[in-house]
Amino acid sequence: MSRRRPRRNVPSDGPFTVDRRFQSTLCTWFRRVRRPLPWRQSRDPYRIWVSEVMLQQTQVATVIPYFQRFLQTFPTLADLAAAPEEEVLRQWEGLGYYRRARSLHRAAKIIAAEYNGEMPREAEALARLPGIGRYTLGAILSQAFDQRYPAVDANAARVLCRLAAWDQPLGTSATQSWLQATAEAVLPAQGVGEFNQALMELGSLVCKPRNPECLLCPVRKWCQAARRGIQEQLPIKARQKQPCTIVEAGVIIRHRRRLLLVKRCADAARWASLWEFPHSPLQDHEDLPTAVRHLAGNDLGLNIELGRFLGVIAYGVTRFRYQLHVVEARRICGRLRLRNHEEARWTKPDELANLPMPSPQRRVVRLLGAQPLKCRS
Ligand code: SF4
C-alpha cells in the first residue's frame, strides 16, 4: 500500500499545545490501566534509573526479569558502585548494548564518590554523568523528584506526532526540536512523572505503531491524525539503510583441556570488555579453513590443527546480518600474542558460565555443549 505523505496542518515554528483537560483525562486513564511493572513500585531514583537504562532499545517484557535479577544482585546504588565491572556485565548479559551497563556502573561510582551515594537532583549534575542523556534525565527528575522535565521515548514521540499530525520524518533535527518543545509544552504543573509515564503507556498499549486503537483512546478528541484518518501514516519514518550480510570465521582452540577466550578492548565500539572466542570476517574468496588459520596465526600467533566444523550462528546487529561459522582446533605450537584484544585466557569449560559474553558467543558455547569436545591434549 502506498504511504502518501499527509498534508501539514500544524505550524512548523511552534509546539502543539493542549488544555488541562487533556492532562487530567490522560492521567485518569493511566491510573486505571497502568501495568504493575516492578520499577513502578516506588519512586526510588536508583530503581527508576536502572529501569530506564534497561528499557532503552529493549522491550518491557524482556527487561522485567533482568531488572529483578539486577536489583537482587545490586539492591542499592552503593552495591552497584562497589561491584567489579565483570560482574555487572555478567548480570547484563543478553540485554545487549553493553555500553549502557558500563556507563551505569561508572556513573554509580561517581555518585558514590562525589555525591555521598545520593542521586543528584540538579539537571546539570545529572547530565554530566556517563550515559544520562536527555530522555533518562527527564525520566529520573520527573518520576523520582516530580520536577518539570519531559521524557520522550519512542512511544511518547509516536503519540505526540499523531496528536499534532506532525509530518516531518523522525530522526531529523527539526523533528527532535519540535518533539522536545512539544513535550515541554504539554506538561502539567504537577504530577509530571505520572503524566510522562501516561504518555508512554498510551503509546505502548493503545497508540501502537500499527493498528492504533483510536476508538478506545482516551485522548481521541484532541488527536488531529485520528480526525483526518491519517494515524496509520504517522509518524513518518526516517529512510532505513539496506541490510548487509557479513560472513565470519570463528574458532574454538583447545589446549590442555582448556579453551582459548579473548577479551575485547575497553574502548571497542561494540561489546567492549566482553569475552569471546576468536572470530573475524572472511576476506573475499577465502575459504573457512584458510580464514581460521590466518586468524590463529596473524591475530593470535598460534599454529593450529583444524578439527570439526561445529555449526553456524546467525545474528544481527543494527542493519548487519552476521553468519558466524565455527570450527574447533587444537593448538600445536606458537606463543600467544594479541593484536585486537586486550587479554586472553585459557579457560576451563566449567568457567565459561562466569565470564560475561555477548549473546552470539553464548550461543557458540551452547554449540559446544551440543557437540562435546574431545580433548586430546
Ligand atoms: S486517537 Fe489514535 S492516533 Fe490519536 S493518539 Fe489516540 S490512538 Fe493515537
mmCIF file of C-alpha atoms and ligand atoms in Angstrom:
data_model
loop_
_atom_site.group_PDB
_atom_site.id
_atom_site.type_symbol
_atom_site.label_atom_id
_atom_site.label_comp_id
_atom_site.label_asym_id
_atom_site.label_seq_id
_atom_site.Cartn_x
_atom_site.Cartn_y
_atom_site.Cartn_z
ATOM 1 C CA MET A 1 0.000 0.000 0.000
ATOM 2 C CA SER A 2 1.423 3.374 -0.907
ATOM 3 C CA ARG A 3 2.076 5.725 2.015
ATOM 4 C CA ARG A 4 1.147 9.171 0.883
ATOM 5 C CA ARG A 5 2.634 11.961 2.929
ATOM 6 C CA PRO A 6 -0.218 13.722 4.725
ATOM 7 C CA ARG A 7 -0.746 17.423 4.263
ATOM 8 C CA ARG A 8 0.586 19.528 7.117
ATOM 9 C CA ASN A 9 -1.814 21.307 9.350
ATOM 10 C CA VAL A 10 0.498 22.456 12.145
ATOM 11 C CA PRO A 11 2.820 25.407 12.155
ATOM 12 C CA SER A 12 6.488 24.474 11.843
ATOM 13 C CA ASP A 13 7.615 27.153 14.274
ATOM 14 C CA GLY A 14 5.674 26.196 17.377
ATOM 15 C CA PRO A 15 4.798 23.218 19.525
ATOM 16 C CA PHE A 16 1.409 21.571 19.627
ATOM 17 C CA THR A 17 -0.439 22.623 22.792
ATOM 18 C CA VAL A 18 -3.301 21.149 24.770
ATOM 19 C CA ASP A 19 -5.542 22.189 27.643
ATOM 20 C CA ARG A 20 -5.621 20.971 31.233
ATOM 21 C CA ARG A 21 -8.461 18.611 30.487
ATOM 22 C CA PHE A 22 -6.160 16.642 28.191
ATOM 23 C CA GLN A 23 -3.674 16.175 31.021
ATOM 24 C CA SER A 24 -6.253 15.074 33.588
ATOM 25 C CA THR A 25 -8.008 12.754 31.111
ATOM 26 C CA LEU A 26 -4.753 11.041 30.214
ATOM 27 C CA CYS A 27 -3.637 10.652 33.831
ATOM 28 C CA THR A 28 -7.040 9.312 34.939
ATOM 29 C CA TRP A 29 -6.862 6.710 32.184
ATOM 30 C CA PHE A 30 -3.299 5.816 33.220
ATOM 31 C CA ARG A 31 -4.259 5.247 36.852
ATOM 32 C CA ARG A 32 -6.924 2.829 35.651
ATOM 33 C CA VAL A 33 -4.891 0.752 33.203
ATOM 34 C CA ARG A 34 -1.249 1.109 34.180
ATOM 35 C CA ARG A 35 0.740 -2.104 34.230
ATOM 36 C CA PRO A 36 2.146 -3.075 37.638
ATOM 37 C CA LEU A 37 5.750 -3.037 36.460
ATOM 38 C CA PRO A 38 8.381 -3.786 39.128
ATOM 39 C CA TRP A 39 10.082 -0.379 38.817
ATOM 40 C CA ARG A 40 6.771 1.368 39.420
ATOM 41 C CA GLN A 41 6.516 0.100 42.977
ATOM 42 C CA SER A 42 8.405 3.062 44.420
ATOM 43 C CA ARG A 43 9.893 6.409 43.470
ATOM 44 C CA ASP A 44 13.395 5.299 44.393
ATOM 45 C CA PRO A 45 15.618 7.152 41.870
ATOM 46 C CA TYR A 46 18.065 4.237 41.703
ATOM 47 C CA ARG A 47 15.350 1.779 40.624
ATOM 48 C CA ILE A 48 13.909 4.270 38.147
ATOM 49 C CA TRP A 49 17.376 4.950 36.726
ATOM 50 C CA VAL A 50 18.237 1.252 36.285
ATOM 51 C CA SER A 51 14.880 0.517 34.642
ATOM 52 C CA GLU A 52 15.101 3.467 32.269
ATOM 53 C CA VAL A 53 18.591 2.496 31.154
ATOM 54 C CA MET A 54 17.495 -1.105 30.602
ATOM 55 C CA LEU A 55 14.395 -0.024 28.688
ATOM 56 C CA GLN A 56 16.402 1.889 26.089
ATOM 57 C CA GLN A 57 16.069 -0.078 22.815
ATOM 58 C CA THR A 58 14.562 -3.001 24.732
ATOM 59 C CA GLN A 59 11.012 -4.319 25.231
ATOM 60 C CA VAL A 60 9.360 -4.167 28.657
ATOM 61 C CA ALA A 61 8.773 -7.942 28.743
ATOM 62 C CA THR A 62 12.475 -8.572 28.110
ATOM 63 C CA VAL A 63 13.584 -6.096 30.762
ATOM 64 C CA ILE A 64 11.444 -7.360 33.681
ATOM 65 C CA PRO A 65 13.481 -10.491 34.591
ATOM 66 C CA TYR A 66 16.764 -8.641 34.030
ATOM 67 C CA PHE A 67 15.632 -5.789 36.247
ATOM 68 C CA GLN A 68 14.588 -8.140 39.033
ATOM 69 C CA ARG A 69 17.825 -10.123 38.883
ATOM 70 C CA PHE A 70 19.942 -6.972 38.698
ATOM 71 C CA LEU A 71 18.209 -5.455 41.738
ATOM 72 C CA GLN A 72 18.631 -8.698 43.665
ATOM 73 C CA THR A 73 22.355 -8.670 42.924
ATOM 74 C CA PHE A 74 22.817 -4.904 43.403
ATOM 75 C CA PRO A 75 19.953 -3.775 45.687
ATOM 76 C CA THR A 76 21.398 -0.286 46.212
ATOM 77 C CA LEU A 77 23.439 2.213 44.310
ATOM 78 C CA ALA A 78 26.281 1.567 46.753
ATOM 79 C CA ASP A 79 26.215 -2.167 45.916
ATOM 80 C CA LEU A 80 26.443 -1.381 42.211
ATOM 81 C CA ALA A 81 29.258 1.096 42.715
ATOM 82 C CA ALA A 82 31.273 -1.442 44.721
ATOM 83 C CA ALA A 83 30.860 -4.316 42.232
ATOM 84 C CA PRO A 84 33.567 -5.345 39.749
ATOM 85 C CA GLU A 85 32.751 -4.410 36.152
ATOM 86 C CA GLU A 86 32.898 -8.050 35.061
ATOM 87 C CA GLU A 87 30.101 -8.922 37.486
ATOM 88 C CA VAL A 88 27.958 -6.010 36.246
ATOM 89 C CA LEU A 89 28.446 -7.105 32.634
ATOM 90 C CA ARG A 90 27.624 -10.708 33.545
ATOM 91 C CA GLN A 91 24.306 -9.581 35.071
ATOM 92 C CA TRP A 92 23.612 -7.531 31.945
ATOM 93 C CA GLU A 93 24.462 -10.362 29.574
ATOM 94 C CA GLY A 94 21.745 -10.923 26.962
ATOM 95 C CA LEU A 95 20.280 -7.403 27.184
ATOM 96 C CA GLY A 96 22.729 -6.080 24.603
ATOM 97 C CA TYR A 97 24.013 -2.520 24.186
ATOM 98 C CA TYR A 98 26.606 -3.151 26.881
ATOM 99 C CA ARG A 99 27.802 0.433 26.797
ATOM 100 C CA ARG A 100 24.674 1.163 28.857
ATOM 101 C CA ALA A 101 25.856 -1.183 31.627
ATOM 102 C CA ARG A 102 29.370 0.226 31.699
ATOM 103 C CA SER A 103 28.056 3.807 31.818
ATOM 104 C CA LEU A 104 25.590 2.904 34.569
ATOM 105 C CA HIS A 105 28.406 1.366 36.576
ATOM 106 C CA ARG A 106 30.750 4.324 36.046
ATOM 107 C CA ALA A 107 28.019 6.783 36.974
ATOM 108 C CA ALA A 108 27.232 4.793 40.144
ATOM 109 C CA LYS A 109 30.893 5.029 41.166
ATOM 110 C CA ILE A 110 30.868 8.796 40.595
ATOM 111 C CA ILE A 111 27.658 9.249 42.615
ATOM 112 C CA ALA A 112 29.100 7.124 45.430
ATOM 113 C CA ALA A 113 32.362 9.109 45.461
ATOM 114 C CA GLU A 114 31.156 12.653 44.776
ATOM 115 C CA TYR A 115 27.527 12.796 45.913
ATOM 116 C CA ASN A 116 27.689 10.671 49.039
ATOM 117 C CA GLY A 117 25.754 7.926 47.261
ATOM 118 C CA GLU A 118 22.689 10.152 46.690
ATOM 119 C CA MET A 119 21.357 10.627 43.177
ATOM 120 C CA PRO A 120 21.784 14.331 42.312
ATOM 121 C CA ARG A 121 18.547 16.277 41.884
ATOM 122 C CA GLU A 122 20.018 19.012 39.707
ATOM 123 C CA ALA A 123 19.709 18.550 35.954
ATOM 124 C CA GLU A 124 23.210 19.930 35.306
ATOM 125 C CA ALA A 125 24.817 17.437 37.702
ATOM 126 C CA LEU A 126 22.810 14.512 36.332
ATOM 127 C CA ALA A 127 23.606 15.430 32.738
ATOM 128 C CA ARG A 128 27.339 15.242 33.476
ATOM 129 C CA LEU A 129 27.111 11.581 34.493
ATOM 130 C CA PRO A 130 28.028 8.924 31.917
ATOM 131 C CA GLY A 131 25.101 7.512 29.953
ATOM 132 C CA ILE A 132 22.492 10.026 31.135
ATOM 133 C CA GLY A 133 21.031 11.676 28.058
ATOM 134 C CA ARG A 134 18.024 13.918 27.752
ATOM 135 C CA TYR A 135 15.458 11.130 27.986
ATOM 136 C CA THR A 136 16.942 9.403 31.056
ATOM 137 C CA LEU A 137 17.447 12.736 32.777
ATOM 138 C CA GLY A 138 13.807 13.688 32.225
ATOM 139 C CA ALA A 139 12.574 10.291 33.372
ATOM 140 C CA ILE A 140 14.575 10.380 36.633
ATOM 141 C CA LEU A 141 13.832 14.003 37.512
ATOM 142 C CA SER A 142 10.135 13.774 36.726
ATOM 143 C CA GLN A 143 9.397 10.332 38.182
ATOM 144 C CA ALA A 144 11.629 10.384 41.251
ATOM 145 C CA PHE A 145 11.517 14.101 42.142
ATOM 146 C CA ASP A 146 8.416 15.396 40.278
ATOM 147 C CA GLN A 147 10.455 18.048 38.508
ATOM 148 C CA ARG A 148 9.039 19.568 35.346
ATOM 149 C CA TYR A 149 11.048 17.751 32.667
ATOM 150 C CA PRO A 150 9.675 15.815 29.690
ATOM 151 C CA ALA A 151 10.749 12.245 28.896
ATOM 152 C CA VAL A 152 10.208 11.411 25.240
ATOM 153 C CA ASP A 153 10.857 7.797 24.306
ATOM 154 C CA ALA A 154 9.755 6.208 21.003
ATOM 155 C CA ASN A 155 6.219 5.615 22.349
ATOM 156 C CA ALA A 156 5.739 9.196 23.515
ATOM 157 C CA ALA A 157 7.214 10.510 20.261
ATOM 158 C CA ARG A 158 4.730 8.488 18.216
ATOM 159 C CA VAL A 159 1.789 9.726 20.303
ATOM 160 C CA LEU A 160 2.844 13.369 20.028
ATOM 161 C CA CYS A 161 3.444 13.133 16.270
ATOM 162 C CA ARG A 162 -0.027 11.696 15.801
ATOM 163 C CA LEU A 163 -1.770 14.080 18.169
ATOM 164 C CA ALA A 164 -0.353 17.004 16.212
ATOM 165 C CA ALA A 165 -0.335 15.273 12.790
ATOM 166 C CA TRP A 166 3.376 16.133 12.597
ATOM 167 C CA ASP A 167 4.536 15.126 9.119
ATOM 168 C CA GLN A 168 8.323 15.533 9.204
ATOM 169 C CA PRO A 169 10.483 12.376 9.348
ATOM 170 C CA LEU A 170 11.577 11.087 12.739
ATOM 171 C CA GLY A 171 15.279 11.462 13.384
ATOM 172 C CA THR A 172 15.640 14.864 11.738
ATOM 173 C CA SER A 173 16.833 17.734 13.899
ATOM 174 C CA ALA A 174 13.635 19.648 13.072
ATOM 175 C CA THR A 175 11.505 16.818 14.451
ATOM 176 C CA GLN A 176 13.726 16.368 17.525
ATOM 177 C CA SER A 177 13.481 20.074 18.371
ATOM 178 C CA TRP A 178 9.753 20.069 17.775
ATOM 179 C CA LEU A 179 9.264 16.960 19.929
ATOM 180 C CA GLN A 180 11.235 18.400 22.816
ATOM 181 C CA ALA A 181 9.377 21.735 22.669
ATOM 182 C CA THR A 182 6.016 19.989 22.353
ATOM 183 C CA ALA A 183 6.706 17.550 25.179
ATOM 184 C CA GLU A 184 7.567 20.514 27.413
ATOM 185 C CA ALA A 185 4.500 22.448 26.333
ATOM 186 C CA VAL A 186 2.045 19.674 27.207
ATOM 187 C CA LEU A 187 3.436 19.005 30.716
ATOM 188 C CA PRO A 188 1.146 19.669 33.659
ATOM 189 C CA ALA A 189 2.283 21.865 36.554
ATOM 190 C CA GLN A 190 2.291 18.898 38.954
ATOM 191 C CA GLY A 191 2.321 15.125 38.642
ATOM 192 C CA VAL A 192 4.816 15.369 35.806
ATOM 193 C CA GLY A 193 6.287 11.897 36.361
ATOM 194 C CA GLU A 194 2.859 10.333 36.142
ATOM 195 C CA PHE A 195 1.992 12.344 33.054
ATOM 196 C CA ASN A 196 5.200 11.328 31.270
ATOM 197 C CA GLN A 197 4.538 7.696 32.073
ATOM 198 C CA ALA A 198 0.934 8.044 30.916
ATOM 199 C CA LEU A 199 2.038 9.370 27.537
ATOM 200 C CA MET A 200 4.461 6.472 27.096
ATOM 201 C CA GLU A 201 1.894 3.944 28.315
ATOM 202 C CA LEU A 202 -0.630 5.275 25.793
ATOM 203 C CA GLY A 203 1.912 4.689 23.027
ATOM 204 C CA SER A 204 2.651 1.215 24.323
ATOM 205 C CA LEU A 205 -0.925 0.000 24.907
ATOM 206 C CA VAL A 206 -3.213 1.981 22.573
ATOM 207 C CA CYS A 207 -1.399 4.235 20.118
ATOM 208 C CA LYS A 208 0.706 1.338 18.845
ATOM 209 C CA PRO A 209 2.974 1.547 15.808
ATOM 210 C CA ARG A 210 0.493 -0.485 13.753
ATOM 211 C CA ASN A 211 -3.274 -0.538 14.154
ATOM 212 C CA PRO A 212 -3.629 2.183 16.792
ATOM 213 C CA GLU A 213 -6.829 1.608 18.744
ATOM 214 C CA CYS A 214 -8.275 5.069 18.256
ATOM 215 C CA LEU A 215 -11.796 4.061 19.228
ATOM 216 C CA LEU A 216 -10.501 3.117 22.690
ATOM 217 C CA CYS A 217 -8.177 6.087 23.031
ATOM 218 C CA PRO A 218 -8.848 8.422 25.972
ATOM 219 C CA VAL A 219 -7.460 11.477 24.146
ATOM 220 C CA ARG A 220 -9.022 10.894 20.756
ATOM 221 C CA LYS A 221 -10.885 14.157 20.755
ATOM 222 C CA TRP A 222 -7.570 16.077 20.837
ATOM 223 C CA CYS A 223 -5.990 13.991 18.066
ATOM 224 C CA GLN A 224 -5.523 15.630 14.695
ATOM 225 C CA ALA A 225 -4.266 12.469 12.995
ATOM 226 C CA ALA A 226 -7.366 10.499 14.043
ATOM 227 C CA ARG A 227 -9.615 13.353 12.964
ATOM 228 C CA ARG A 228 -8.086 13.242 9.496
ATOM 229 C CA GLY A 229 -7.777 9.457 9.354
ATOM 230 C CA ILE A 230 -4.024 9.506 8.808
ATOM 231 C CA GLN A 231 -2.895 7.921 12.078
ATOM 232 C CA GLU A 232 -1.536 4.806 10.282
ATOM 233 C CA GLN A 233 0.715 7.003 8.145
ATOM 234 C CA LEU A 234 2.356 8.713 11.100
ATOM 235 C CA PRO A 235 4.968 9.175 12.290
ATOM 236 C CA ILE A 236 6.983 9.414 9.082
ATOM 237 C CA LYS A 237 9.935 7.049 9.413
ATOM 238 C CA ALA A 238 13.470 8.068 8.550
ATOM 239 C CA ARG A 239 14.712 6.209 5.475
ATOM 240 C CA GLN A 240 16.389 2.957 6.537
ATOM 241 C CA LYS A 241 19.719 1.742 5.215
ATOM 242 C CA GLN A 242 19.827 -1.550 3.327
ATOM 243 C CA PRO A 243 20.781 -4.649 5.365
ATOM 244 C CA CYS A 244 24.276 -6.003 4.820
ATOM 245 C CA THR A 245 25.483 -9.605 5.303
ATOM 246 C CA ILE A 246 28.883 -10.413 6.827
ATOM 247 C CA VAL A 247 30.311 -13.948 6.926
ATOM 248 C CA GLU A 248 32.718 -14.654 9.792
ATOM 249 C CA ALA A 249 35.118 -17.440 10.719
ATOM 250 C CA GLY A 250 35.230 -18.384 14.393
ATOM 251 C CA VAL A 251 37.416 -20.898 16.162
ATOM 252 C CA ILE A 252 37.428 -22.690 19.476
ATOM 253 C CA ILE A 253 41.074 -23.512 20.138
ATOM 254 C CA ARG A 254 41.815 -26.069 22.802
ATOM 255 C CA HIS A 255 44.968 -26.764 24.696
ATOM 256 C CA ARG A 256 45.401 -28.998 27.734
ATOM 257 C CA ARG A 257 41.666 -29.329 28.362
ATOM 258 C CA ARG A 258 41.193 -25.577 28.225
ATOM 259 C CA LEU A 259 39.636 -23.297 25.615
ATOM 260 C CA LEU A 260 41.031 -20.014 24.364
ATOM 261 C CA LEU A 261 38.919 -16.934 25.080
ATOM 262 C CA VAL A 262 39.883 -13.360 24.262
ATOM 263 C CA LYS A 263 38.603 -10.144 25.842
ATOM 264 C CA ARG A 264 37.577 -7.192 23.701
ATOM 265 C CA CYS A 265 39.255 -3.877 24.389
ATOM 266 C CA ALA A 266 37.580 -1.455 26.801
ATOM 267 C CA ASP A 267 37.221 1.129 24.034
ATOM 268 C CA ALA A 268 35.808 -1.273 21.415
ATOM 269 C CA ALA A 269 32.806 0.177 19.621
ATOM 270 C CA ARG A 270 30.764 -2.923 20.364
ATOM 271 C CA TRP A 271 30.828 -5.494 23.175
ATOM 272 C CA ALA A 272 33.713 -3.733 24.913
ATOM 273 C CA SER A 273 35.310 -5.730 27.775
ATOM 274 C CA LEU A 274 33.305 -8.870 26.964
ATOM 275 C CA TRP A 275 34.837 -12.287 26.371
ATOM 276 C CA GLU A 276 34.542 -14.209 23.116
ATOM 277 C CA PHE A 277 36.013 -16.985 21.029
ATOM 278 C CA PRO A 278 38.344 -15.600 18.348
ATOM 279 C CA HIS A 279 36.496 -14.680 15.164
ATOM 280 C CA SER A 280 36.877 -12.342 12.205
ATOM 281 C CA PRO A 281 35.197 -11.622 8.865
ATOM 282 C CA LEU A 282 36.111 -13.792 5.898
ATOM 283 C CA GLN A 283 38.060 -11.939 3.240
ATOM 284 C CA ASP A 284 36.984 -12.131 -0.411
ATOM 285 C CA HIS A 285 37.421 -15.622 -1.901
ATOM 286 C CA GLU A 286 38.794 -17.004 1.383
ATOM 287 C CA ASP A 287 37.553 -20.433 2.465
ATOM 288 C CA LEU A 288 36.833 -21.285 6.082
ATOM 289 C CA PRO A 289 40.000 -23.369 6.866
ATOM 290 C CA THR A 290 42.223 -20.681 5.355
ATOM 291 C CA ALA A 291 40.436 -17.921 7.258
ATOM 292 C CA VAL A 292 40.706 -19.773 10.572
ATOM 293 C CA ARG A 293 44.427 -20.485 10.091
ATOM 294 C CA HIS A 294 45.001 -16.805 9.257
ATOM 295 C CA LEU A 295 43.052 -15.754 12.312
ATOM 296 C CA ALA A 296 45.050 -18.057 14.584
ATOM 297 C CA GLY A 297 48.399 -17.183 13.030
ATOM 298 C CA ASN A 298 48.063 -13.452 12.375
ATOM 299 C CA ASP A 299 45.890 -12.358 15.295
ATOM 300 C CA LEU A 300 46.968 -14.849 17.958
ATOM 301 C CA GLY A 301 50.428 -16.120 16.954
ATOM 302 C CA LEU A 302 49.313 -19.745 17.126
ATOM 303 C CA ASN A 303 49.807 -22.703 14.846
ATOM 304 C CA ILE A 304 46.727 -24.899 14.949
ATOM 305 C CA GLU A 305 45.391 -28.202 13.720
ATOM 306 C CA LEU A 306 41.820 -27.844 12.490
ATOM 307 C CA GLY A 307 39.134 -30.121 13.901
ATOM 308 C CA ARG A 308 35.418 -30.468 13.378
ATOM 309 C CA PHE A 309 33.049 -27.961 11.932
ATOM 310 C CA LEU A 310 30.642 -27.142 14.785
ATOM 311 C CA GLY A 311 27.941 -25.084 13.113
ATOM 312 C CA VAL A 312 26.750 -21.623 12.082
ATOM 313 C CA ILE A 313 25.432 -18.893 14.398
ATOM 314 C CA ALA A 314 23.282 -16.275 12.688
ATOM 315 C CA TYR A 315 22.742 -12.955 14.447
ATOM 316 C CA GLY A 316 22.003 -9.331 13.674
ATOM 317 C CA VAL A 317 23.480 -6.059 14.890
ATOM 318 C CA THR A 318 21.644 -2.965 13.653
ATOM 319 C CA ARG A 319 21.429 -3.439 9.864
ATOM 320 C CA PHE A 320 24.228 -6.036 9.715
ATOM 321 C CA ARG A 321 23.369 -9.733 9.413
ATOM 322 C CA TYR A 322 26.203 -11.979 10.571
ATOM 323 C CA GLN A 323 26.833 -15.649 9.806
ATOM 324 C CA LEU A 324 29.463 -16.973 12.184
ATOM 325 C CA HIS A 325 30.923 -20.316 11.015
ATOM 326 C CA VAL A 326 32.556 -22.069 13.927
ATOM 327 C CA VAL A 327 35.206 -24.783 13.857
ATOM 328 C CA GLU A 328 37.234 -26.383 16.595
ATOM 329 C CA ALA A 329 41.014 -26.603 16.534
ATOM 330 C CA ARG A 330 43.959 -27.696 18.622
ATOM 331 C CA ARG A 331 46.978 -25.591 19.454
ATOM 332 C CA ILE A 332 50.119 -27.164 18.033
ATOM 333 C CA CYS A 333 52.713 -24.521 18.841
ATOM 334 C CA GLY A 334 53.282 -20.777 18.948
ATOM 335 C CA ARG A 335 53.359 -18.183 21.641
ATOM 336 C CA LEU A 336 50.081 -16.399 22.251
ATOM 337 C CA ARG A 337 50.075 -12.739 21.258
ATOM 338 C CA LEU A 338 47.176 -10.342 20.844
ATOM 339 C CA ARG A 339 46.570 -7.821 18.092
ATOM 340 C CA ASN A 340 42.929 -6.893 18.500
ATOM 341 C CA HIS A 341 42.131 -7.836 22.078
ATOM 342 C CA GLU A 342 43.359 -6.702 25.463
ATOM 343 C CA GLU A 343 43.511 -10.054 27.240
ATOM 344 C CA ALA A 344 43.399 -13.791 26.578
ATOM 345 C CA ARG A 345 42.657 -16.671 28.874
ATOM 346 C CA TRP A 346 42.903 -20.449 28.591
ATOM 347 C CA THR A 347 39.616 -21.289 30.271
ATOM 348 C CA LYS A 348 38.218 -24.479 31.722
ATOM 349 C CA PRO A 349 34.833 -25.285 30.138
ATOM 350 C CA ASP A 350 33.077 -25.046 33.508
ATOM 351 C CA GLU A 351 34.370 -21.480 33.993
ATOM 352 C CA LEU A 352 32.619 -20.173 30.876
ATOM 353 C CA ALA A 353 29.389 -19.507 32.775
ATOM 354 C CA ASN A 354 31.106 -16.897 34.968
ATOM 355 C CA LEU A 355 32.502 -14.760 32.164
ATOM 356 C CA PRO A 356 30.409 -12.008 30.534
ATOM 357 C CA MET A 357 29.928 -12.801 26.848
ATOM 358 C CA PRO A 358 27.804 -11.340 24.041
ATOM 359 C CA SER A 359 24.689 -13.391 23.255
ATOM 360 C CA PRO A 360 26.015 -14.817 19.942
ATOM 361 C CA GLN A 361 29.113 -16.055 21.767
ATOM 362 C CA ARG A 362 26.979 -17.658 24.455
ATOM 363 C CA ARG A 363 25.278 -19.499 21.610
ATOM 364 C CA VAL A 364 28.702 -20.707 20.491
ATOM 365 C CA VAL A 365 29.118 -22.147 23.997
ATOM 366 C CA ARG A 366 25.818 -23.979 23.551
ATOM 367 C CA LEU A 367 27.075 -25.285 20.222
ATOM 368 C CA LEU A 368 29.982 -26.663 22.131
ATOM 369 C CA GLY A 369 27.639 -28.275 24.622
ATOM 370 C CA ALA A 370 25.726 -29.946 21.808
ATOM 371 C CA GLN A 371 28.934 -31.454 20.448
ATOM 372 C CA PRO A 372 31.295 -32.006 23.372
ATOM 373 C CA LEU A 373 34.940 -31.537 22.554
ATOM 374 C CA LYS A 374 37.280 -34.466 22.676
ATOM 375 C CA CYS A 375 40.323 -33.038 24.389
ATOM 376 C CA ARG A 376 43.278 -34.943 23.105
ATOM 377 C CA SER A 377 45.986 -32.797 24.582
HETATM 378 S S1 SF4 B 1 -6.616 8.835 18.645
HETATM 379 FE FE1 SF4 B 1 -5.482 7.186 17.712
HETATM 380 S S2 SF4 B 1 -3.728 8.131 16.717
HETATM 381 FE FE2 SF4 B 1 -4.608 9.633 18.122
HETATM 382 S S3 SF4 B 1 -3.409 9.410 20.000
HETATM 383 FE FE3 SF4 B 1 -5.207 8.108 20.209
HETATM 384 S S4 SF4 B 1 -4.585 6.088 19.442
HETATM 385 FE FE4 SF4 B 1 -3.066 7.577 18.767
#
